[in-house]
Structure formats: structure tokens, C-alpha cells
PDB file of C-alpha atoms in Angstrom:
ATOM      1  CA  MET A   1      37.117 110.047  61.703  1.00 91.00           C
ATOM      2  CA  THR A   2      38.050 106.487  61.875  1.00 90.00           C
ATOM      3  CA  LEU A   3      39.679 105.314  65.288  1.00 89.00           C
ATOM      4  CA  ILE A   4      41.604 102.150  65.163  1.00 89.00           C
ATOM      5  CA  HIS A   5      41.544 100.713  68.502  1.00 90.00           C
ATOM      6  CA  LEU A   6      44.966  98.602  70.174  1.00 86.00           C
ATOM      7  CA  LYS A   7      42.334  95.602  70.583  1.00 86.00           C
ATOM      8  CA  ASP A   8      41.461  95.815  66.878  1.00 83.00           C
ATOM      9  CA  ARG A   9      44.899  95.938  65.331  1.00 89.00           C
ATOM     10  CA  PRO A  10      45.370  92.701  63.132  1.00 92.00           C
ATOM     11  CA  THR A  11      48.820  90.983  63.233  1.00 93.00           C
ATOM     12  CA  TRP A  12      50.145  88.152  60.923  1.00 93.00           C
ATOM     13  CA  ASP A  13      53.398  86.662  61.724  1.00 91.00           C
ATOM     14  CA  HIS A  14      55.642  85.733  58.795  1.00 82.00           C
ATOM     15  CA  ASP A  15      58.827  83.947  59.421  1.00 81.00           C
ATOM     16  CA  GLY A  16      60.630  86.300  61.893  1.00 86.00           C
ATOM     17  CA  TRP A  17      58.496  89.247  60.798  1.00 93.00           C
ATOM     18  CA  LEU A  18      55.420  90.459  63.035  1.00 96.00           C
ATOM     19  CA  MET A  19      53.572  93.075  60.858  1.00 95.00           C
ATOM     20  CA  THR A  20      50.598  94.878  62.504  1.00 96.00           C
ATOM     21  CA  GLY A  21      47.847  96.525  60.430  1.00 95.00           C
ATOM     22  CA  LEU A  22      47.432 100.127  61.235  1.00 96.00           C
ATOM     23  CA  ALA A  23      45.443 102.117  58.336  1.00 95.00           C
ATOM     24  CA  SER A  24      44.205 100.406  55.070  1.00 95.00           C
ATOM     25  CA  PRO A  25      41.260 100.105  53.055  1.00 95.00           C
ATOM     26  CA  SER A  26      39.175  97.861  55.160  1.00 93.00           C
ATOM     27  CA  ARG A  27      40.246  99.741  57.952  1.00 92.00           C
ATOM     28  CA  GLY A  28      38.498 102.619  56.831  1.00 93.00           C
ATOM     29  CA  SER A  29      41.311 104.600  54.897  1.00 95.00           C
ATOM     30  CA  LYS A  30      40.649 105.537  51.487  1.00 95.00           C
ATOM     31  CA  GLU A  31      44.362 107.031  50.566  1.00 96.00           C
ATOM     32  CA  LEU A  32      47.163 105.355  52.845  1.00 97.00           C
ATOM     33  CA  CYS A  33      47.976 102.123  54.162  1.00 97.00           C
ATOM     34  CA  THR A  34      50.354 102.142  57.461  1.00 97.00           C
ATOM     35  CA  TRP A  35      51.394  99.040  59.347  1.00 97.00           C
ATOM     36  CA  HIS A  36      53.941  98.712  62.039  1.00 97.00           C
ATOM     37  CA  VAL A  37      56.902  95.590  61.471  1.00 97.00           C
ATOM     38  CA  ARG A  38      58.660  93.881  64.270  1.00 98.00           C
ATOM     39  CA  MET A  39      61.930  91.959  62.622  1.00 97.00           C
ATOM     40  CA  GLU A  40      63.751  89.478  64.865  1.00 96.00           C
ATOM     41  CA  ALA A  41      67.571  89.550  64.636  1.00 96.00           C
ATOM     42  CA  GLY A  42      68.630  88.322  61.317  1.00 95.00           C
ATOM     43  CA  ALA A  43      65.031  88.640  59.898  1.00 95.00           C
ATOM     44  CA  ASP A  44      65.219  88.400  55.777  1.00 93.00           C
ATOM     45  CA  GLY A  45      62.699  89.470  53.894  1.00 90.00           C
ATOM     46  CA  PRO A  46      62.106  88.275  50.470  1.00 90.00           C
ATOM     47  CA  PRO A  47      62.749  90.212  47.639  1.00 93.00           C
ATOM     48  CA  HIS A  48      60.168  91.604  45.650  1.00 93.00           C
ATOM     49  CA  ARG A  49      58.238  94.960  43.969  1.00 95.00           C
ATOM     50  CA  CYS A  50      55.578  97.500  44.721  1.00 95.00           C
ATOM     51  CA  ASP A  51      54.170  99.550  41.936  1.00 96.00           C
ATOM     52  CA  ARG A  52      53.751 102.795  44.204  1.00 97.00           C
ATOM     53  CA  GLU A  53      56.743 103.853  46.715  1.00 97.00           C
ATOM     54  CA  LEU A  54      57.533 102.918  50.373  1.00 97.00           C
ATOM     55  CA  VAL A  55      58.309 104.756  53.050  1.00 98.00           C
ATOM     56  CA  VAL A  56      60.101 103.418  56.100  1.00 98.00           C
ATOM     57  CA  ASN A  57      60.490 105.042  59.288  1.00 98.00           C
ATOM     58  CA  VAL A  58      63.205 102.889  61.793  1.00 98.00           C
ATOM     59  CA  LEU A  59      62.129 102.916  65.148  1.00 98.00           C
ATOM     60  CA  GLU A  60      64.399 100.443  66.844  1.00 98.00           C
ATOM     61  CA  GLY A  61      67.669  98.703  65.822  1.00 97.00           C
ATOM     62  CA  THR A  62      68.972  98.661  62.396  1.00 97.00           C
ATOM     63  CA  VAL A  63      66.992  97.638  58.959  1.00 97.00           C
ATOM     64  CA  ARG A  64      69.224  96.697  55.838  1.00 97.00           C
ATOM     65  CA  VAL A  65      67.276  97.763  52.721  1.00 97.00           C
ATOM     66  CA  THR A  66      68.504  96.824  49.453  1.00 97.00           C
ATOM     67  CA  VAL A  67      67.401  98.433  46.441  1.00 97.00           C
ATOM     68  CA  ASP A  68      68.496  97.433  42.759  1.00 94.00           C
ATOM     69  CA  GLY A  69      71.312  95.685  44.239  1.00 94.00           C
ATOM     70  CA  VAL A  70      72.813  98.300  46.594  1.00 97.00           C
ATOM     71  CA  ASN A  71      72.552  98.080  50.359  1.00 97.00           C
ATOM     72  CA  ASN A  72      71.938 100.473  52.940  1.00 98.00           C
ATOM     73  CA  ASP A  73      71.974  99.955  56.787  1.00 98.00           C
ATOM     74  CA  VAL A  74      69.545 102.697  58.105  1.00 98.00           C
ATOM     75  CA  LYS A  75      69.554 103.249  62.139  1.00 97.00           C
ATOM     76  CA  ALA A  76      66.730 104.064  64.355  1.00 98.00           C
ATOM     77  CA  GLY A  77      65.439 107.392  64.275  1.00 98.00           C
ATOM     78  CA  GLU A  78      66.090 107.608  60.062  1.00 98.00           C
ATOM     79  CA  ALA A  79      63.965 106.576  57.257  1.00 98.00           C
ATOM     80  CA  PHE A  80      63.956 105.405  53.411  1.00 97.00           C
ATOM     81  CA  ILE A  81      61.922 106.067  51.060  1.00 98.00           C
ATOM     82  CA  ILE A  82      61.935 103.396  47.577  1.00 97.00           C
ATOM     83  CA  PRO A  83      60.592 104.497  44.527  1.00 97.00           C
ATOM     84  CA  ALA A  84      57.889 102.704  42.798  1.00 97.00           C
ATOM     85  CA  ASN A  85      58.715  99.273  40.957  1.00 97.00           C
ATOM     86  CA  ALA A  86      62.572  99.130  42.344  1.00 97.00           C
ATOM     87  CA  ARG A  87      63.680  95.756  43.115  1.00 96.00           C
ATOM     88  CA  ARG A  88      64.076  95.389  46.677  1.00 96.00           C
ATOM     89  CA  SER A  89      64.466  93.401  49.811  1.00 95.00           C
ATOM     90  CA  ILE A  90      64.322  94.331  53.513  1.00 96.00           C
ATOM     91  CA  SER A  91      66.385  92.436  56.079  1.00 96.00           C
ATOM     92  CA  ASN A  92      67.401  92.832  59.983  1.00 97.00           C
ATOM     93  CA  PRO A  93      71.364  92.269  60.110  1.00 94.00           C
ATOM     94  CA  GLY A  94      71.573  93.370  63.543  1.00 93.00           C
ATOM     95  CA  LYS A  95      71.709  91.116  66.846  1.00 95.00           C
ATOM     96  CA  ILE A  96      68.204  93.030  68.356  1.00 96.00           C
ATOM     97  CA  VAL A  97      65.099  93.266  67.314  1.00 98.00           C
ATOM     98  CA  ALA A  98      64.318  96.090  64.853  1.00 98.00           C
ATOM     99  CA  THR A  99      61.133  97.891  64.450  1.00 98.00           C
ATOM    100  CA  SER A 100      59.571 100.518  61.440  1.00 98.00           C
ATOM    101  CA  LEU A 101      56.293 102.280  61.123  1.00 98.00           C
ATOM    102  CA  ASN A 102      55.655 101.777  57.055  1.00 98.00           C
ATOM    103  CA  ALA A 103      53.639 103.686  54.654  1.00 98.00           C
ATOM    104  CA  VAL A 104      52.471 103.204  50.818  1.00 97.00           C
ATOM    105  CA  PRO A 105      49.706 104.517  49.137  1.00 97.00           C
ATOM    106  CA  ALA A 106      46.301 102.478  49.340  1.00 96.00           C
ATOM    107  CA  GLY A 107      45.877  99.927  46.483  1.00 94.00           C
ATOM    108  CA  VAL A 108      49.546  99.116  46.161  1.00 95.00           C
ATOM    109  CA  LYS A 109      50.206  96.324  44.187  1.00 94.00           C
ATOM    110  CA  THR A 110      53.083  93.827  45.461  1.00 93.00           C
ATOM    111  CA  GLU A 111      54.914  91.261  43.711  1.00 92.00           C
ATOM    112  CA  ARG A 112      57.440  88.513  44.994  1.00 90.00           C
ATOM    113  CA  LEU A 113      60.332  87.844  43.057  1.00 88.00           C
ATOM    114  CA  ASP A 114      60.836  84.459  44.017  1.00 88.00           C
ATOM    115  CA  ASP A 115      58.081  82.584  42.477  1.00 81.00           C
ATOM    116  CA  ILE A 116      56.271  82.510  45.807  1.00 82.00           C
ATOM    117  CA  PRO A 117      52.528  84.386  45.551  1.00 82.00           C
ATOM    118  CA  SER A 118      52.527  87.580  47.498  1.00 81.00           C
ATOM    119  CA  ASN A 119      50.328  87.671  50.567  1.00 83.00           C
ATOM    120  CA  THR A 120      49.958  90.986  51.855  1.00 87.00           C
ATOM    121  CA  PRO A 121      46.971  91.267  54.058  1.00 86.00           C
ATOM    122  CA  TRP A 122      48.256  94.466  56.217  1.00 88.00           C
ATOM    123  CA  LEU A 123      47.499  96.381  52.891  1.00 87.00           C
ATOM    124  CA  LYS A 124      43.919  95.299  52.302  1.00 91.00           C
TER     125      LYS A 124
END
């Protein structure tokens, strides 16, 4: 068994998004990556793609997910699954913080669609 203690959870701040790494290959998981996300009000994520499906469980607030041009607002207590290779972006359209718990298979490859290199250390 691998235990990830509170003090050992790495965090990354990305322009209004705070990512907290939980399970990942560098922290002992061979098959799954999970991370906690805190999105400031108005935070807007870049368009991107993943080669594996993404599961997002919204814990607080409302998260707007756009998949292949279709918007959906997902509230606390709800979840969404984005299929592999779909064009996606995620934002917080609300006036309060939104949080989520996310999961993807280990080894996922991500690609930003705005010509900026993808930087996802919480998945490593």
C-alpha cells in the first residue's frame, strides 16, 4: 500500500487554478492519476486534448465544460466524463471558488490547442 500524506502532496498554481497532486506514477500509482483542482471565480482553462478519458467530480461551485463546442454547466455533487481525444476546455463561470476531484489513466498524453506546450506535472 502507498499512502500519500497531506504534507507530501505537491501543488502547482496555474493562473487561478491550484492543482494538488494525489495519485500518479511518481507517487506510487501504476494505473491511475488523481488530483484536486481549486478554480478561482472566473478562471478559464485553455483548450486542450487528452488521449484518454477524463473523469471530473465537481465538489464545490459550478464548472463549465466545453466539449467539441458544446457547453455544459456542472454543479457541485455532479460529475462529467470527457471521451478521449475530444477538444475540451474547463472554466469557472461563477462568482465563487469551484473545486473538483479529477481522474485519468496513468500515462495520459495531453496537448494544448493554443500553441503553448502542455505542462501537467500533477500527472507525472
